[in-house]
Amino acid sequence: MTLQLYHNPRCSKSRQTLALLRQHGINPEIVEYMKSPPSPDTLKAIVKKLDFDSARQLMRTKEDVYKELGLKDVTDEDALLKAMSENPKLIERPIAINGERAALGRPPENVLEVAALR
């Protein structure tokens, strides 16, 4: 199974995570989600792999678009997933996925367990 990294090259944590993986000899499949946003179904699967209770845990709640869309008061999970798919800036990053396991790279070392290095 190839490790996937949902990556935003403009994000310092994402760049640090990619560098850490490469230091450990792992060259992940890069998914530039800002260029090719994941579907709501893909995001739902990622939320499950992260073992999150809600899609909101995968959201960047301090982004202006979060406030502009009034997402604070939205309780419908499908609506949250759709908002992230349509506005990928809302997706917290980086996300490492290896099979049925995933980890959010905040801090970057979090991905080492999913990469089977811990």
PDB file of C-alpha atoms in Angstrom:
ATOM      1  CA  MET A   1       0.000   0.000   0.000  1.00  0.00           C
ATOM      2  CA  THR A   2       1.339   3.430  -0.952  1.00  0.00           C
ATOM      3  CA  LEU A   3       1.226   6.174   1.629  1.00  0.00           C
ATOM      4  CA  GLN A   4      -0.809   9.138   0.388  1.00  0.00           C
ATOM      5  CA  LEU A   5      -0.188  12.649   1.613  1.00  0.00           C
ATOM      6  CA  TYR A   6      -2.910  15.251   1.202  1.00  0.00           C
ATOM      7  CA  HIS A   7      -0.541  18.124   0.740  1.00  0.00           C
ATOM      8  CA  ASN A   8      -0.617  21.876   0.253  1.00  0.00           C
ATOM      9  CA  PRO A   9       2.848  23.057  -0.850  1.00  0.00           C
ATOM     10  CA  ARG A  10       2.060  26.537   0.480  1.00  0.00           C
ATOM     11  CA  CYS A  11       1.589  25.216   4.033  1.00  0.00           C
ATOM     12  CA  SER A  12       4.699  25.026   6.239  1.00  0.00           C
ATOM     13  CA  LYS A  13       3.374  22.065   8.285  1.00  0.00           C
ATOM     14  CA  SER A  14       2.599  20.213   5.083  1.00  0.00           C
ATOM     15  CA  ARG A  15       6.094  20.869   3.734  1.00  0.00           C
ATOM     16  CA  GLN A  16       7.640  19.808   7.072  1.00  0.00           C
ATOM     17  CA  THR A  17       5.622  16.586   7.055  1.00  0.00           C
ATOM     18  CA  LEU A  18       6.668  15.741   3.515  1.00  0.00           C
ATOM     19  CA  ALA A  19      10.320  16.420   4.382  1.00  0.00           C
ATOM     20  CA  LEU A  20      10.063  14.202   7.489  1.00  0.00           C
ATOM     21  CA  LEU A  21       8.618  11.321   5.480  1.00  0.00           C
ATOM     22  CA  ARG A  22      11.344  11.668   2.861  1.00  0.00           C
ATOM     23  CA  GLN A  23      14.010  11.723   5.601  1.00  0.00           C
ATOM     24  CA  HIS A  24      12.666   8.314   6.614  1.00  0.00           C
ATOM     25  CA  GLY A  25      12.919   7.016   3.051  1.00  0.00           C
ATOM     26  CA  ILE A  26       9.221   7.318   2.252  1.00  0.00           C
ATOM     27  CA  ASN A  27       8.218   9.001  -0.971  1.00  0.00           C
ATOM     28  CA  PRO A  28       4.434   9.325  -0.588  1.00  0.00           C
ATOM     29  CA  GLU A  29       1.890   9.715  -3.336  1.00  0.00           C
ATOM     30  CA  ILE A  30       1.153  13.449  -3.223  1.00  0.00           C
ATOM     31  CA  VAL A  31      -2.460  14.554  -3.438  1.00  0.00           C
ATOM     32  CA  GLU A  32      -2.596  18.297  -4.047  1.00  0.00           C
ATOM     33  CA  TYR A  33      -6.118  18.681  -2.759  1.00  0.00           C
ATOM     34  CA  MET A  34      -6.245  22.412  -3.475  1.00  0.00           C
ATOM     35  CA  LYS A  35      -5.884  21.652  -7.208  1.00  0.00           C
ATOM     36  CA  SER A  36      -8.085  18.531  -7.163  1.00  0.00           C
ATOM     37  CA  PRO A  37     -10.456  18.740  -4.199  1.00  0.00           C
ATOM     38  CA  PRO A  38     -11.673  15.434  -2.780  1.00  0.00           C
ATOM     39  CA  SER A  39     -15.340  14.560  -3.115  1.00  0.00           C
ATOM     40  CA  PRO A  40     -17.620  14.620  -0.072  1.00  0.00           C
ATOM     41  CA  ASP A  41     -17.546  10.795  -0.080  1.00  0.00           C
ATOM     42  CA  THR A  42     -13.736  10.764  -0.060  1.00  0.00           C
ATOM     43  CA  LEU A  43     -13.709  13.264   2.791  1.00  0.00           C
ATOM     44  CA  LYS A  44     -16.210  11.148   4.703  1.00  0.00           C
ATOM     45  CA  ALA A  45     -13.897   8.137   4.331  1.00  0.00           C
ATOM     46  CA  ILE A  46     -10.937  10.226   5.531  1.00  0.00           C
ATOM     47  CA  VAL A  47     -12.886  11.396   8.597  1.00  0.00           C
ATOM     48  CA  LYS A  48     -13.625   7.743   9.394  1.00  0.00           C
ATOM     49  CA  LYS A  49      -9.968   6.711   8.914  1.00  0.00           C
ATOM     50  CA  LEU A  50      -8.904   9.523  11.241  1.00  0.00           C
ATOM     51  CA  ASP A  51     -11.401   8.158  13.785  1.00  0.00           C
ATOM     52  CA  PHE A  52     -12.987  11.603  14.109  1.00  0.00           C
ATOM     53  CA  ASP A  53     -16.511  11.965  15.484  1.00  0.00           C
ATOM     54  CA  SER A  54     -17.373  14.781  13.104  1.00  0.00           C
ATOM     55  CA  ALA A  55     -16.218  16.269   9.814  1.00  0.00           C
ATOM     56  CA  ARG A  56     -15.778  19.517  11.730  1.00  0.00           C
ATOM     57  CA  GLN A  57     -12.634  18.029  13.316  1.00  0.00           C
ATOM     58  CA  LEU A  58     -11.085  18.057   9.833  1.00  0.00           C
ATOM     59  CA  MET A  59     -12.022  21.695   9.229  1.00  0.00           C
ATOM     60  CA  ARG A  60      -9.935  24.824   9.514  1.00  0.00           C
ATOM     61  CA  THR A  61     -12.452  26.772  11.572  1.00  0.00           C
ATOM     62  CA  LYS A  62     -10.412  29.978  11.617  1.00  0.00           C
ATOM     63  CA  GLU A  63     -10.558  30.435   7.829  1.00  0.00           C
ATOM     64  CA  ASP A  64     -12.595  33.404   6.614  1.00  0.00           C
ATOM     65  CA  VAL A  65     -14.669  31.157   4.347  1.00  0.00           C
ATOM     66  CA  TYR A  66     -15.739  29.130   7.411  1.00  0.00           C
ATOM     67  CA  LYS A  67     -17.224  32.278   8.910  1.00  0.00           C
ATOM     68  CA  GLU A  68     -18.596  33.565   5.581  1.00  0.00           C
ATOM     69  CA  LEU A  69     -20.498  30.310   5.024  1.00  0.00           C
ATOM     70  CA  GLY A  70     -21.856  30.319   8.592  1.00  0.00           C
ATOM     71  CA  LEU A  71     -20.526  26.810   9.199  1.00  0.00           C
ATOM     72  CA  LYS A  72     -20.275  27.265  12.968  1.00  0.00           C
ATOM     73  CA  ASP A  73     -23.993  26.588  13.292  1.00  0.00           C
ATOM     74  CA  VAL A  74     -24.210  23.782  10.713  1.00  0.00           C
ATOM     75  CA  THR A  75     -24.874  20.370  12.266  1.00  0.00           C
ATOM     76  CA  ASP A  76     -25.490  18.388   9.069  1.00  0.00           C
ATOM     77  CA  GLU A  77     -22.363  16.296   8.426  1.00  0.00           C
ATOM     78  CA  ASP A  78     -23.093  16.048   4.694  1.00  0.00           C
ATOM     79  CA  ALA A  79     -23.257  19.847   4.469  1.00  0.00           C
ATOM     80  CA  LEU A  80     -19.876  20.148   6.211  1.00  0.00           C
ATOM     81  CA  LEU A  81     -18.312  17.590   3.858  1.00  0.00           C
ATOM     82  CA  LYS A  82     -19.786  19.374   0.840  1.00  0.00           C
ATOM     83  CA  ALA A  83     -18.452  22.720   2.081  1.00  0.00           C
ATOM     84  CA  MET A  84     -14.936  21.253   2.387  1.00  0.00           C
ATOM     85  CA  SER A  85     -15.119  19.705  -1.059  1.00  0.00           C
ATOM     86  CA  GLU A  86     -16.259  22.985  -2.605  1.00  0.00           C
ATOM     87  CA  ASN A  87     -13.811  25.056  -0.513  1.00  0.00           C
ATOM     88  CA  PRO A  88     -10.707  22.890  -0.020  1.00  0.00           C
ATOM     89  CA  LYS A  89      -9.050  25.708   1.935  1.00  0.00           C
ATOM     90  CA  LEU A  90     -11.262  24.488   4.799  1.00  0.00           C
ATOM     91  CA  ILE A  91      -9.512  21.093   4.942  1.00  0.00           C
ATOM     92  CA  GLU A  92      -6.953  20.763   7.723  1.00  0.00           C
ATOM     93  CA  ARG A  93      -3.627  19.524   6.459  1.00  0.00           C
ATOM     94  CA  PRO A  94      -1.512  17.598   5.938  1.00  0.00           C
ATOM     95  CA  ILE A  95      -3.238  14.219   6.063  1.00  0.00           C
ATOM     96  CA  ALA A  96      -1.305  10.969   5.682  1.00  0.00           C
ATOM     97  CA  ILE A  97      -3.285   7.889   4.644  1.00  0.00           C
ATOM     98  CA  ASN A  98      -2.006   4.332   4.615  1.00  0.00           C
ATOM     99  CA  GLY A  99      -4.720   1.773   3.881  1.00  0.00           C
ATOM    100  CA  GLU A 100      -7.448   2.132   6.491  1.00  0.00           C
ATOM    101  CA  ARG A 101      -5.328   4.310   8.763  1.00  0.00           C
ATOM    102  CA  ALA A 102      -4.795   8.048   8.642  1.00  0.00           C
ATOM    103  CA  ALA A 103      -3.166  10.784  10.687  1.00  0.00           C
ATOM    104  CA  LEU A 104      -3.208  14.544  10.665  1.00  0.00           C
ATOM    105  CA  GLY A 105       0.329  15.934  10.460  1.00  0.00           C
ATOM    106  CA  ARG A 106      -0.047  18.422  13.287  1.00  0.00           C
ATOM    107  CA  PRO A 107       2.611  18.040  14.521  1.00  0.00           C
ATOM    108  CA  PRO A 108       4.352  16.416  11.549  1.00  0.00           C
ATOM    109  CA  GLU A 109       5.569  13.489  13.690  1.00  0.00           C
ATOM    110  CA  ASN A 110       1.966  12.281  13.972  1.00  0.00           C
ATOM    111  CA  VAL A 111       2.229  10.721  10.505  1.00  0.00           C
ATOM    112  CA  LEU A 112       5.115   8.419  11.456  1.00  0.00           C
ATOM    113  CA  GLU A 113       2.814   5.897  13.127  1.00  0.00           C
ATOM    114  CA  VAL A 114       0.578   5.666  10.048  1.00  0.00           C
ATOM    115  CA  ALA A 115       3.677   5.319   7.903  1.00  0.00           C
ATOM    116  CA  ALA A 116       4.558   2.329  10.143  1.00  0.00           C
ATOM    117  CA  LEU A 117       7.708   4.013  11.388  1.00  0.00           C
ATOM    118  CA  ARG A 118       6.665   4.075  15.032  1.00  0.00           C
TER     119      ARG A 118
END
